[in-house]
C-alpha cells in the first residue's frame, strides 16, 4: 500500500473549558458567536435569494453574479483520448501538465510541474506576468518534448481562473481580477492574444484550444469518471462553481438561436453573490477586508468563504480584541507581527482547529512561533472558538451556493458535486459542516442508514485544471470536427 502515513491525531471536538474564562472574554466570545453564526432560517433566506440571482445572471440585463457561458457544450463519455498540454494559472501556483487521455475508459496519465506564482507578479506588470508564464511553459516543453524549433504546435487548455467573458471558447475577456490580483491593463481585454504574444516571442509551439475556468475543469474532469457529477466547485484561494445549463434557459444567448436543449457549461462566478449587500450577514471584519482589498464592493460572498480571506478575518478579530475592547487580549505583549495584513493564511486556522490537546498546547506553540505571542488559556479558548466560528460560517455559506444550483436545476436526488481546493481538501470539518448545512437548507430527513448517500453529496473532485482542461480541449476538438463551430474564434487552431 502506498501513501498511508501515520494516522493524524483526532482533533479536539468543540470548545473546552470556556466556563473558566473571565467574564469579559466570555462576553466577547458570545458576541462573536452572534456575529458569525448563521442559523437554518438565514441559510434558507440566503439560498432563496441565491436562486433568483443565478437566474438574473443569465438574463440579458444581468445581475451581480456573472453566470458566464463557457462554450463547453458536452459532458465527457469517458472515451475521450489524446495528449494535451494544460496550463493552470490559479491564485497561488502555476502548473503545467501533459495529460494523456488513454484508450481505457476514464483513465489518464499525467506529468506535471508546479511553479510558485511570485507574490509580486500578482500586483505587478502585465508583460511580466505573461513572460513568466511563457517561460514556465517553455521550460516544461523543452524538458518533456525536446527542441522546440522541431515541434509541431501542441494543443493547450488554459485554466484561467478569473471571471472572463467568453464569446468564444478560445477567448477570455477579463471582467475583473479577483483573489487579490491587481495587474493594470488586463481588465476589459482578451487575455489570449497577450498570452500568445509572449509565447510567440519565445517560439513556444502551442495552439490554444480552450480557455477554461477551474470550476468548469473540475466539473468536466469529475464527470469523466462519475456520470452523476452535476456541479463543479472550488473552495480554495477563491470560491466558485460551474454547472451545465441548457441554452433555452440562457436569455443572454437567445440572439444566437441555439437549440434550446443545447447544453452549455456556466461558470457562475458566484463569489460575486450579494455584492449589493442584501442578505449576507456581513460582520464589521468582512466590511474591513472588503474596504482594504484591491476591488472593494466585489466578491462579497467569496470574501466570507475563500482561503485567501479566512486567516485575515481571524487576524482582524484578534487585533480588534487587543486594541479596542475592555478585555484587551494579549495584554502587555507586542503584537507587531499580528498587525501585518494577510500574514495568517487559512492553514493557520486549520492548525488551530486541529489542535487535539485539551490545553491547546499546539495553538500556544503556533502563536509563539509565528507571532511571538503567548496567549493564556482563556485566550486560547477564545482563539479556538473564533477559528471554529469562521470555518463553520464558511462551510455553511458554501452550502447555500450548492443548494441554490441544485434547486434551480431540480437536482434533488443522486446528485454528485465535485469539489477541489485547499479549503475543501485541507480545512478540518469543512465537508461535514457543509453536509449538515445542506441537510438543513433542503429539509432532508435524518438518515436511517449511516452508510446511505445524501441526495446531494459533495465529493473530492478529479483534477480539474489538468485533466479537466485536457478533456475540454479534446471535447472542443471533437465537436469542431463534427461541424459544431459555435463559439470558436480561431478555427485554424483546431485542424
Ligand atoms: C475566484 C475566481 C474564479 C475561480 C475561483 C476559484 O472566484 O474569480 O474564476 O473559479 O476564484 O479559483
Tab-separated table of C-alpha atoms and ligand atoms in Angstrom:
chain	number	residue	atom	x	y	z
A	1	UNK	CA	0.000	0.000	0.000
A	2	UNK	CA	1.248	3.468	-0.749
A	3	UNK	CA	0.859	6.860	0.806
A	4	UNK	CA	-0.611	5.772	4.125
A	5	UNK	CA	1.330	7.778	6.661
A	6	UNK	CA	0.656	7.767	10.378
A	7	UNK	CA	-2.976	8.456	11.184
A	8	UNK	CA	-3.440	12.103	12.171
A	9	UNK	CA	-4.457	12.546	15.802
A	10	UNK	CA	-8.173	13.189	16.251
A	11	UNK	CA	-8.785	16.876	16.707
A	12	UNK	CA	-10.394	18.000	19.908
A	13	UNK	CA	-14.083	18.473	19.326
A	14	UNK	CA	-15.781	21.676	20.389
A	15	UNK	CA	-14.819	24.287	22.892
A	16	UNK	CA	-13.445	23.055	26.172
A	17	UNK	CA	-13.269	24.974	29.380
A	18	UNK	CA	-14.908	28.198	28.335
A	19	UNK	CA	-16.614	28.395	31.681
A	20	UNK	CA	-13.260	29.237	33.246
A	21	UNK	CA	-12.771	32.262	31.000
A	22	UNK	CA	-13.009	35.695	32.605
A	23	UNK	CA	-16.387	37.373	32.204
A	24	UNK	CA	-15.247	39.989	29.708
A	25	UNK	CA	-13.743	37.363	27.489
A	26	UNK	CA	-16.909	35.295	27.653
A	27	UNK	CA	-18.867	38.355	26.606
A	28	UNK	CA	-16.612	38.755	23.582
A	29	UNK	CA	-16.946	35.106	22.642
A	30	UNK	CA	-20.700	35.398	22.870
A	31	UNK	CA	-20.611	38.499	20.695
A	32	UNK	CA	-18.504	36.700	18.084
A	33	UNK	CA	-20.924	33.790	18.165
A	34	UNK	CA	-23.777	36.156	17.447
A	35	UNK	CA	-21.874	37.770	14.588
A	36	UNK	CA	-20.704	34.580	12.913
A	37	UNK	CA	-23.461	32.042	13.498
A	38	UNK	CA	-25.837	31.552	10.599
A	39	UNK	CA	-28.961	29.674	11.614
A	40	UNK	CA	-31.120	27.493	9.375
A	41	UNK	CA	-33.656	30.217	8.636
A	42	UNK	CA	-30.924	32.571	7.445
A	43	UNK	CA	-29.308	29.847	5.339
A	44	UNK	CA	-32.650	29.303	3.651
A	45	UNK	CA	-33.149	33.015	3.078
A	46	UNK	CA	-29.680	33.315	1.526
A	47	UNK	CA	-30.311	30.264	-0.676
A	48	UNK	CA	-33.640	31.595	-1.859
A	49	UNK	CA	-32.047	34.884	-2.901
A	50	UNK	CA	-29.181	32.948	-4.474
A	51	UNK	CA	-31.539	31.002	-6.772
A	52	UNK	CA	-33.018	34.280	-8.026
A	53	UNK	CA	-29.583	35.768	-8.555
A	54	UNK	CA	-28.457	32.770	-10.632
A	55	UNK	CA	-31.421	33.305	-12.926
A	56	UNK	CA	-30.815	37.030	-13.040
A	57	UNK	CA	-27.212	36.441	-14.067
A	58	UNK	CA	-28.411	34.508	-17.124
A	59	UNK	CA	-30.759	37.290	-18.194
A	60	UNK	CA	-29.957	39.937	-20.786
A	61	UNK	CA	-29.860	42.647	-18.129
A	62	UNK	CA	-27.676	40.531	-15.844
A	63	UNK	CA	-27.122	40.742	-12.123
A	64	UNK	CA	-24.165	40.689	-9.816
A	65	UNK	CA	-23.309	37.015	-10.436
A	66	UNK	CA	-21.745	36.968	-13.935
A	67	UNK	CA	-23.001	33.454	-14.968
A	68	UNK	CA	-20.501	33.236	-17.810
A	69	UNK	CA	-21.248	30.840	-20.698
A	70	UNK	CA	-18.062	28.879	-21.371
A	71	UNK	CA	-18.732	27.160	-24.734
A	72	UNK	CA	-18.105	23.830	-23.115
A	73	UNK	CA	-21.051	22.138	-24.772
A	74	UNK	CA	-20.910	18.484	-23.800
A	75	UNK	CA	-20.110	16.160	-20.969
A	76	UNK	CA	-17.330	13.606	-21.396
A	77	UNK	CA	-18.235	9.991	-22.009
A	78	UNK	CA	-15.049	8.562	-20.545
A	79	UNK	CA	-13.907	7.545	-24.039
A	80	UNK	CA	-12.051	10.750	-24.938
A	81	UNK	CA	-8.444	10.202	-25.991
A	82	UNK	CA	-5.358	12.179	-26.959
A	83	UNK	CA	-2.471	14.058	-25.441
A	84	UNK	CA	-2.805	17.700	-24.410
A	85	UNK	CA	-0.954	20.352	-22.531
A	86	UNK	CA	-2.733	22.058	-19.681
A	87	UNK	CA	-1.706	25.275	-18.030
A	88	UNK	CA	-3.227	26.354	-14.747
A	89	UNK	CA	-2.899	29.917	-13.595
A	90	UNK	CA	-4.556	29.673	-10.207
A	91	UNK	CA	-4.390	32.023	-7.279
A	92	UNK	CA	-1.276	30.586	-5.692
A	93	UNK	CA	0.557	28.314	-8.100
A	94	UNK	CA	1.238	27.958	-11.765
A	95	UNK	CA	1.071	24.400	-13.011
A	96	UNK	CA	1.922	22.927	-16.380
A	97	UNK	CA	0.731	19.410	-17.209
A	98	UNK	CA	0.936	16.974	-20.039
A	99	UNK	CA	-2.239	14.927	-19.877
A	100	UNK	CA	-2.808	11.767	-21.882
A	101	UNK	CA	-6.371	10.516	-22.023
A	102	UNK	CA	-5.838	6.824	-22.601
A	103	UNK	CA	-7.830	4.278	-24.581
A	104	UNK	CA	-9.105	2.791	-21.356
A	105	UNK	CA	-12.375	4.315	-20.207
A	106	UNK	CA	-11.960	7.220	-17.770
A	107	UNK	CA	-8.207	6.667	-17.453
A	108	UNK	CA	-5.447	9.197	-17.872
A	109	UNK	CA	-1.715	9.702	-17.368
A	110	UNK	CA	-0.313	12.977	-16.221
A	111	UNK	CA	3.133	14.557	-15.974
A	112	UNK	CA	3.278	17.923	-14.266
A	113	UNK	CA	5.488	20.718	-12.959
A	114	UNK	CA	4.423	23.239	-10.377
A	115	UNK	CA	5.821	26.740	-10.098
A	116	UNK	CA	5.124	29.133	-7.267
A	117	UNK	CA	3.399	32.271	-8.535
A	118	UNK	CA	5.730	35.011	-7.257
A	119	UNK	CA	3.753	37.301	-4.948
A	120	UNK	CA	4.997	40.453	-6.704
A	121	UNK	CA	3.625	39.260	-10.048
A	122	UNK	CA	0.076	39.423	-8.693
A	123	UNK	CA	0.169	43.174	-8.429
A	124	UNK	CA	2.885	43.842	-10.986
A	125	UNK	CA	3.072	44.438	-14.672
A	126	UNK	CA	1.047	42.520	-17.296
A	127	UNK	CA	4.060	41.837	-19.527
A	128	UNK	CA	5.979	40.319	-16.656
A	129	UNK	CA	3.061	38.045	-15.877
A	130	UNK	CA	2.796	36.685	-19.426
A	131	UNK	CA	6.565	36.388	-19.754
A	132	UNK	CA	6.765	34.395	-16.551
A	133	UNK	CA	4.028	32.055	-17.740
A	134	UNK	CA	5.628	31.633	-21.177
A	135	UNK	CA	8.988	30.852	-19.555
A	136	UNK	CA	7.451	28.140	-17.376
A	137	UNK	CA	5.760	26.590	-20.407
A	138	UNK	CA	8.934	26.740	-22.459
A	139	UNK	CA	10.894	25.044	-19.713
A	140	UNK	CA	8.289	22.302	-19.435
A	141	UNK	CA	8.147	21.646	-23.166
A	142	UNK	CA	11.921	21.626	-23.524
A	143	UNK	CA	12.198	19.108	-20.699
A	144	UNK	CA	9.475	16.776	-21.933
A	145	UNK	CA	9.454	17.241	-25.708
A	146	UNK	CA	12.974	18.428	-26.581
A	147	UNK	CA	13.969	21.089	-29.109
A	148	UNK	CA	11.027	23.466	-29.558
A	149	UNK	CA	12.120	24.503	-33.039
A	150	UNK	CA	11.436	20.973	-34.262
A	151	UNK	CA	7.974	20.579	-32.788
A	152	UNK	CA	4.522	20.964	-34.278
A	153	UNK	CA	2.155	23.128	-32.305
A	154	UNK	CA	0.738	21.295	-29.291
A	155	UNK	CA	-2.923	21.850	-28.293
A	156	UNK	CA	-3.308	23.516	-24.901
A	157	UNK	CA	-6.151	24.049	-22.470
A	158	UNK	CA	-5.509	27.188	-20.421
A	159	UNK	CA	-7.153	27.310	-16.998
A	160	UNK	CA	-7.511	30.988	-16.274
A	161	UNK	CA	-9.481	31.119	-13.044
A	162	UNK	CA	-10.849	34.627	-13.017
A	163	UNK	CA	-14.169	35.962	-14.284
A	164	UNK	CA	-13.945	36.201	-18.048
A	165	UNK	CA	-16.483	36.935	-20.759
A	166	UNK	CA	-16.242	34.246	-23.406
A	167	UNK	CA	-17.913	34.910	-26.689
A	168	UNK	CA	-15.744	32.018	-27.809
A	169	UNK	CA	-14.107	29.092	-26.077
A	170	UNK	CA	-10.708	30.387	-27.210
A	171	UNK	CA	-11.257	33.883	-25.835
A	172	UNK	CA	-11.396	35.333	-22.334
A	173	UNK	CA	-12.102	38.973	-21.703
A	174	UNK	CA	-11.143	39.555	-18.096
A	175	UNK	CA	-14.098	41.111	-16.292
A	176	UNK	CA	-12.119	41.915	-13.178
A	177	UNK	CA	-9.248	40.489	-11.208
A	178	UNK	CA	-10.180	38.530	-8.111
A	179	UNK	CA	-8.214	36.745	-5.357
A	180	UNK	CA	-6.037	39.777	-4.626
A	181	UNK	CA	-4.642	40.110	-8.165
A	182	UNK	CA	-4.320	43.656	-9.418
A	183	UNK	CA	-2.416	43.929	-12.684
A	184	UNK	CA	-3.070	47.007	-14.798
A	185	UNK	CA	-4.034	46.817	-18.449
A	186	UNK	CA	-5.716	43.400	-18.424
A	187	UNK	CA	-9.262	44.016	-17.202
A	188	UNK	CA	-11.596	44.524	-20.128
A	189	UNK	CA	-9.194	42.806	-22.544
A	190	UNK	CA	-8.991	39.390	-24.131
A	191	UNK	CA	-6.092	37.684	-22.367
A	192	UNK	CA	-5.486	35.115	-25.126
A	193	UNK	CA	-3.589	37.428	-27.547
A	194	UNK	CA	-1.446	38.714	-24.668
A	195	UNK	CA	-0.577	35.163	-23.692
A	196	UNK	CA	0.043	34.151	-27.318
A	197	UNK	CA	2.299	37.146	-27.949
A	198	UNK	CA	4.560	36.098	-25.077
A	199	UNK	CA	4.625	32.539	-26.446
A	200	UNK	CA	5.410	33.707	-29.968
A	201	UNK	CA	8.304	35.820	-28.723
A	202	UNK	CA	9.915	32.738	-27.209
A	203	UNK	CA	8.921	30.386	-30.028
A	204	UNK	CA	6.841	28.200	-27.728
A	205	UNK	CA	4.965	25.802	-30.070
A	206	UNK	CA	1.429	25.955	-28.706
A	207	UNK	CA	-2.047	26.427	-30.074
A	208	UNK	CA	-4.685	27.380	-27.555
A	209	UNK	CA	-7.805	25.259	-27.974
A	210	UNK	CA	-9.735	26.382	-24.925
A	211	UNK	CA	-9.600	28.899	-22.128
A	212	UNK	CA	-11.358	27.475	-19.137
A	213	UNK	CA	-12.241	28.220	-15.551
A	214	UNK	CA	-11.058	25.888	-12.792
A	215	UNK	CA	-14.672	25.141	-11.802
A	216	UNK	CA	-15.621	24.086	-15.339
A	217	UNK	CA	-12.500	21.938	-15.463
A	218	UNK	CA	-13.431	20.394	-12.134
A	219	UNK	CA	-16.941	19.631	-13.335
A	220	UNK	CA	-15.782	18.025	-16.582
A	221	UNK	CA	-12.895	16.103	-15.008
A	222	UNK	CA	-15.211	14.731	-12.340
A	223	UNK	CA	-17.884	13.792	-14.874
A	224	UNK	CA	-15.211	11.847	-16.802
A	225	UNK	CA	-15.062	9.300	-14.003
A	226	UNK	CA	-18.510	9.755	-12.399
A	227	UNK	CA	-21.550	10.457	-14.592
A	228	UNK	CA	-23.524	11.606	-11.521
A	229	UNK	CA	-21.368	14.715	-11.258
A	230	UNK	CA	-23.533	17.738	-11.942
A	231	UNK	CA	-21.701	20.642	-10.312
A	232	UNK	CA	-18.019	21.530	-10.044
A	233	UNK	CA	-16.857	23.682	-7.120
A	234	UNK	CA	-13.648	25.230	-5.965
A	235	UNK	CA	-13.165	26.092	-2.309
A	236	UNK	CA	-9.581	27.272	-2.362
A	237	UNK	CA	-7.897	30.660	-2.552
A	238	UNK	CA	-11.157	31.706	-4.211
A	239	UNK	CA	-14.604	30.157	-4.234
A	240	UNK	CA	-16.808	29.435	-7.228
A	241	UNK	CA	-18.896	26.837	-9.088
A	242	UNK	CA	-19.886	25.671	-12.563
A	243	UNK	CA	-22.772	23.551	-13.824
A	244	UNK	CA	-24.440	22.680	-17.120
A	245	UNK	CA	-27.382	24.840	-18.205
A	246	UNK	CA	-29.498	24.390	-21.300
A	247	UNK	CA	-29.281	27.233	-23.793
A	248	UNK	CA	-33.047	27.716	-23.683
A	249	UNK	CA	-32.627	28.966	-20.089
A	250	UNK	CA	-29.927	31.486	-21.006
A	251	UNK	CA	-31.753	34.557	-22.343
A	252	UNK	CA	-28.478	36.398	-22.859
A	253	UNK	CA	-27.574	33.853	-25.554
A	254	UNK	CA	-31.019	33.944	-27.214
A	255	UNK	CA	-29.705	36.051	-30.111
A	256	UNK	CA	-27.553	33.115	-31.193
A	257	UNK	CA	-30.601	30.926	-31.844
A	258	UNK	CA	-29.047	27.783	-30.434
A	259	UNK	CA	-31.467	24.876	-30.000
A	260	UNK	CA	-32.994	25.304	-26.509
A	261	UNK	CA	-31.857	21.903	-25.239
A	262	UNK	CA	-28.193	22.535	-26.210
A	263	UNK	CA	-26.019	22.072	-23.107
A	264	UNK	CA	-23.731	24.897	-22.052
A	265	UNK	CA	-21.428	24.881	-19.029
A	266	UNK	CA	-21.846	28.043	-16.990
A	267	UNK	CA	-19.035	29.436	-14.884
A	268	UNK	CA	-21.182	31.095	-12.230
A	269	UNK	CA	-18.525	33.307	-10.600
A	270	UNK	CA	-20.683	33.086	-7.526
A	271	UNK	CA	-18.008	34.809	-5.455
A	272	UNK	CA	-19.827	37.964	-6.541
A	273	UNK	CA	-23.098	36.851	-4.934
A	274	UNK	CA	-24.775	39.639	-2.971
A	275	UNK	CA	-22.292	42.355	-3.840
A	276	UNK	CA	-25.211	44.698	-3.199
A	277	UNK	CA	-25.388	43.534	0.424
A	278	UNK	CA	-28.978	42.367	0.589
A	279	UNK	CA	-28.808	39.092	2.521
A	280	UNK	CA	-25.326	38.148	3.618
A	281	UNK	CA	-24.793	38.806	7.336
A	282	UNK	CA	-21.503	40.624	6.919
A	283	UNK	CA	-19.608	41.488	10.103
A	284	UNK	CA	-17.507	44.629	10.589
A	285	UNK	CA	-14.492	42.388	9.872
A	286	UNK	CA	-15.863	41.399	6.465
A	287	UNK	CA	-16.525	45.043	5.737
A	288	UNK	CA	-12.938	45.943	6.682
A	289	UNK	CA	-11.479	43.197	4.447
A	290	UNK	CA	-13.530	44.429	1.542
A	291	UNK	CA	-12.611	48.064	2.078
A	292	UNK	CA	-8.874	47.345	2.110
A	293	UNK	CA	-8.965	44.914	-0.827
A	294	UNK	CA	-7.877	45.911	-4.346
A	295	UNK	CA	-11.521	45.630	-5.512
A	296	UNK	CA	-13.889	46.953	-2.817
A	297	UNK	CA	-17.525	46.065	-3.396
A	298	UNK	CA	-16.602	42.926	-5.370
A	299	UNK	CA	-16.664	39.231	-4.421
A	300	UNK	CA	-18.695	39.697	-1.229
A	301	UNK	CA	-19.579	36.017	-0.915
A	302	UNK	CA	-16.049	34.874	-1.727
A	303	UNK	CA	-14.577	37.190	0.880
A	304	UNK	CA	-16.536	35.306	3.604
A	305	UNK	CA	-15.567	31.821	2.420
A	306	UNK	CA	-12.342	31.581	0.467
A	307	UNK	CA	-8.976	30.552	1.812
A	308	UNK	CA	-7.388	33.862	0.918
A	309	UNK	CA	-9.588	35.612	3.475
A	310	UNK	CA	-10.224	33.170	6.351
A	311	UNK	CA	-6.928	33.868	8.111
A	312	UNK	CA	-7.332	37.578	7.565
A	313	UNK	CA	-10.797	37.611	9.171
A	314	UNK	CA	-9.290	35.861	12.170
A	315	UNK	CA	-6.346	38.275	12.337
A	316	UNK	CA	-8.621	41.313	12.252
A	317	UNK	CA	-10.669	39.930	15.146
A	318	UNK	CA	-7.559	39.294	17.227
A	319	UNK	CA	-6.159	42.763	16.588
A	320	UNK	CA	-9.531	44.304	17.389
A	321	UNK	CA	-9.841	42.443	20.684
A	322	UNK	CA	-6.343	43.520	21.623
A	323	UNK	CA	-6.816	47.160	20.751
A	324	UNK	CA	-10.299	48.288	21.452
A	325	UNK	CA	-12.111	46.159	23.909
A	326	UNK	CA	-12.163	46.099	27.663
A	327	UNK	CA	-10.791	42.583	27.563
A	328	UNK	CA	-7.579	43.655	25.875
A	329	UNK	CA	-6.356	40.179	24.874
A	330	UNK	CA	-2.590	39.545	24.814
A	331	UNK	CA	-2.238	42.441	27.298
A	332	UNK	CA	1.275	43.768	27.604
A	333	UNK	CA	2.541	41.725	24.636
A	334	UNK	CA	3.999	43.071	21.443
A	335	UNK	CA	1.563	42.195	18.657
A	336	UNK	CA	3.601	43.777	15.846
A	337	UNK	CA	3.673	40.525	13.852
A	338	UNK	CA	-0.067	40.058	14.181
A	339	UNK	CA	-0.590	43.525	12.764
A	340	UNK	CA	0.763	42.555	9.355
A	341	UNK	CA	-2.142	42.221	6.872
A	342	UNK	CA	-2.598	38.782	5.304
A	343	UNK	CA	0.177	37.308	7.460
A	344	UNK	CA	-2.046	34.378	8.507
A	345	UNK	CA	-3.335	32.036	5.859
A	346	UNK	CA	-6.135	29.506	6.215
A	347	UNK	CA	-3.666	26.774	7.161
A	348	UNK	CA	-3.077	28.744	10.378
A	349	UNK	CA	-6.764	28.376	11.225
A	350	UNK	CA	-6.672	24.716	10.180
A	351	UNK	CA	-3.864	24.092	12.642
A	352	UNK	CA	-5.834	25.765	15.437
A	353	UNK	CA	-8.894	23.660	14.698
A	354	UNK	CA	-6.752	20.535	14.514
A	355	UNK	CA	-5.109	21.010	17.896
A	356	UNK	CA	-6.007	17.745	19.675
A	357	UNK	CA	-4.979	18.792	23.173
A	358	UNK	CA	-7.324	19.960	25.894
A	359	UNK	CA	-4.876	22.680	26.940
A	360	UNK	CA	-4.481	23.785	23.299
A	361	UNK	CA	-0.718	23.500	23.608
A	362	UNK	CA	-0.244	23.260	19.836
A	363	UNK	CA	-2.123	26.506	19.386
A	364	UNK	CA	0.102	28.088	22.003
A	365	UNK	CA	3.196	26.877	20.114
A	366	UNK	CA	1.767	28.218	16.888
A	367	UNK	CA	1.183	31.657	18.368
A	368	UNK	CA	4.603	31.712	19.983
A	369	UNK	CA	6.456	30.573	16.882
A	370	UNK	CA	4.592	32.506	14.253
A	371	UNK	CA	3.526	35.642	16.108
A	372	UNK	CA	5.702	35.874	19.162
A	373	UNK	CA	2.601	35.998	21.329
A	374	UNK	CA	1.868	33.752	24.334
A	375	UNK	CA	-1.883	33.593	24.903
A	376	UNK	CA	-3.125	32.422	28.303
A	377	UNK	CA	-5.598	29.540	28.499
A	378	UNK	CA	-8.811	31.611	28.319
A	379	UNK	CA	-7.341	33.439	25.325
A	380	UNK	CA	-6.505	30.121	23.711
A	381	UNK	CA	-10.121	29.096	24.180
A	382	UNK	CA	-11.236	32.297	22.515
A	383	UNK	CA	-8.798	31.659	19.656
A	384	UNK	CA	-10.121	28.142	19.167
A	385	UNK	CA	-13.731	29.252	19.227
A	386	UNK	CA	-13.026	32.079	16.794
A	387	UNK	CA	-11.418	29.681	14.309
A	388	UNK	CA	-14.402	27.335	14.629
A	389	UNK	CA	-16.831	30.154	14.022
A	390	UNK	CA	-15.021	31.380	10.911
A	391	UNK	CA	-14.545	27.880	9.474
A	392	UNK	CA	-18.137	26.871	10.211
A	393	UNK	CA	-19.581	30.003	8.691
A	394	UNK	CA	-17.565	29.450	5.513
A	395	UNK	CA	-18.743	25.853	5.152
A	396	UNK	CA	-22.381	26.732	5.840
A	397	UNK	CA	-22.388	29.624	3.385
A	398	UNK	CA	-20.830	27.480	0.688
A	399	UNK	CA	-23.744	25.044	1.093
A	400	UNK	CA	-26.120	27.879	0.146
A	401	UNK	CA	-24.477	28.130	-3.275
A	402	UNK	CA	-24.580	24.374	-3.881
A	403	UNK	CA	-28.220	24.254	-2.746
A	404	UNK	CA	-29.142	27.164	-4.985
A	405	UNK	CA	-27.790	25.499	-8.146
A	406	UNK	CA	-29.419	22.204	-7.167
A	407	UNK	CA	-32.780	23.887	-6.596
A	408	UNK	CA	-32.532	25.829	-9.841
A	409	UNK	CA	-31.781	22.675	-11.803
A	410	UNK	CA	-34.108	20.371	-9.870
A	411	UNK	CA	-31.271	18.117	-8.717
A	412	UNK	CA	-32.981	16.507	-5.777
A	413	UNK	CA	-31.511	13.003	-5.725
A	414	UNK	CA	-28.334	11.223	-6.758
A	415	UNK	CA	-26.528	14.454	-7.427
A	416	UNK	CA	-22.780	14.486	-7.013
A	417	UNK	CA	-20.830	17.711	-6.669
A	418	UNK	CA	-17.105	17.582	-7.395
A	419	UNK	CA	-15.143	19.904	-5.153
A	420	UNK	CA	-11.490	20.854	-5.046
A	421	UNK	CA	-9.272	23.490	-3.462
A	422	UNK	CA	-7.216	23.854	-0.316
A	423	UNK	CA	-10.134	24.744	1.947
A	424	UNK	CA	-12.224	21.806	0.798
A	425	UNK	CA	-9.344	19.344	0.915
A	426	UNK	CA	-7.490	20.512	3.984
A	427	UNK	CA	-9.662	22.597	6.273
A	428	UNK	CA	-10.848	20.396	9.154
A	429	UNK	CA	-14.559	19.568	9.253
A	430	UNK	CA	-15.331	21.716	6.188
A	431	UNK	CA	-17.000	18.809	4.371
A	432	UNK	CA	-19.012	17.620	7.368
A	433	UNK	CA	-20.164	21.129	8.240
A	434	UNK	CA	-21.191	21.731	4.645
A	435	UNK	CA	-23.151	18.467	4.583
A	436	UNK	CA	-25.003	19.423	7.778
A	437	UNK	CA	-25.942	22.781	6.268
A	438	UNK	CA	-27.187	21.155	3.041
A	439	UNK	CA	-29.466	18.932	5.112
A	440	UNK	CA	-30.846	21.962	6.978
A	441	UNK	CA	-31.411	24.035	3.856
A	442	UNK	CA	-33.004	21.256	1.844
A	443	UNK	CA	-35.019	19.755	4.723
A	444	UNK	CA	-33.703	16.238	4.286
A	445	UNK	CA	-34.937	13.733	6.831
A	446	UNK	CA	-32.370	12.091	9.108
A	447	UNK	CA	-30.603	9.128	7.500
A	448	UNK	CA	-31.872	5.730	8.506
A	449	UNK	CA	-28.640	4.040	7.493
A	450	UNK	CA	-25.392	5.974	8.153
A	451	UNK	CA	-23.853	4.467	5.004
A	452	UNK	CA	-26.644	5.792	2.818
A	453	UNK	CA	-25.703	8.641	0.445
A	454	UNK	CA	-27.218	12.085	0.892
A	455	UNK	CA	-29.401	13.217	-2.027
A	456	UNK	CA	-26.618	15.679	-2.852
A	457	UNK	CA	-23.076	14.634	-1.993
A	458	UNK	CA	-20.120	16.976	-2.201
A	459	UNK	CA	-17.190	14.752	-3.111
A	460	UNK	CA	-13.498	15.154	-3.816
A	461	UNK	CA	-13.133	16.100	-7.468
A	462	UNK	CA	-10.781	14.883	-10.141
A	463	UNK	CA	-8.025	17.272	-11.153
A	464	UNK	CA	-9.940	19.994	-12.980
A	465	UNK	CA	-7.227	22.271	-14.207
A	466	UNK	CA	-5.111	19.382	-15.514
A	467	UNK	CA	-7.385	16.557	-16.640
A	468	UNK	CA	-10.380	18.886	-16.957
A	469	UNK	CA	-8.514	21.307	-19.206
A	470	UNK	CA	-7.278	18.434	-21.386
A	471	UNK	CA	-10.770	16.970	-21.639
A	472	UNK	CA	-12.235	20.310	-22.618
A	473	UNK	CA	-9.553	20.684	-25.280
A	474	UNK	CA	-10.478	17.173	-26.507
A	475	UNK	CA	-14.235	17.803	-26.421
A	476	UNK	CA	-13.795	21.072	-28.281
A	477	UNK	CA	-11.633	19.478	-30.975
A	478	UNK	CA	-14.184	16.706	-31.253
A	479	UNK	CA	-17.155	18.996	-31.734
A	480	UNK	CA	-15.324	21.183	-34.230
A	481	UNK	CA	-14.516	18.026	-36.206
A	482	UNK	CA	-18.208	17.154	-36.084
A	483	UNK	CA	-19.019	20.569	-37.533
A	484	UNK	CA	-20.221	22.402	-34.404
A	485	UNK	CA	-18.401	25.717	-34.854
A	486	UNK	CA	-20.345	27.658	-32.237
A	487	UNK	CA	-18.141	29.737	-30.015
A	488	UNK	CA	-14.927	29.097	-31.962
A	489	UNK	CA	-12.873	32.183	-32.733
A	490	UNK	CA	-9.835	30.590	-34.375
A	491	UNK	CA	-10.893	27.504	-36.371
A	492	UNK	CA	-7.339	27.249	-37.739
A	493	UNK	CA	-6.187	26.070	-34.301
A	494	UNK	CA	-8.493	23.088	-34.495
A	495	UNK	CA	-7.079	21.359	-37.539
B	1	LIG	C1	-12.285	33.310	-7.975
B	1	LIG	C2	-12.275	33.467	-9.476
B	1	LIG	C3	-12.966	32.298	-10.149
B	1	LIG	C4	-12.362	30.996	-9.661
B	1	LIG	C5	-12.351	30.937	-8.144
B	1	LIG	C6	-11.665	29.696	-7.622
B	1	LIG	O1	-13.597	33.338	-7.527
B	1	LIG	O2	-12.916	34.666	-9.829
B	1	LIG	O3	-12.839	32.381	-11.533
B	1	LIG	O4	-13.080	29.933	-10.176
B	1	LIG	O5	-11.701	32.070	-7.622
B	1	LIG	O6	-10.344	29.624	-8.055
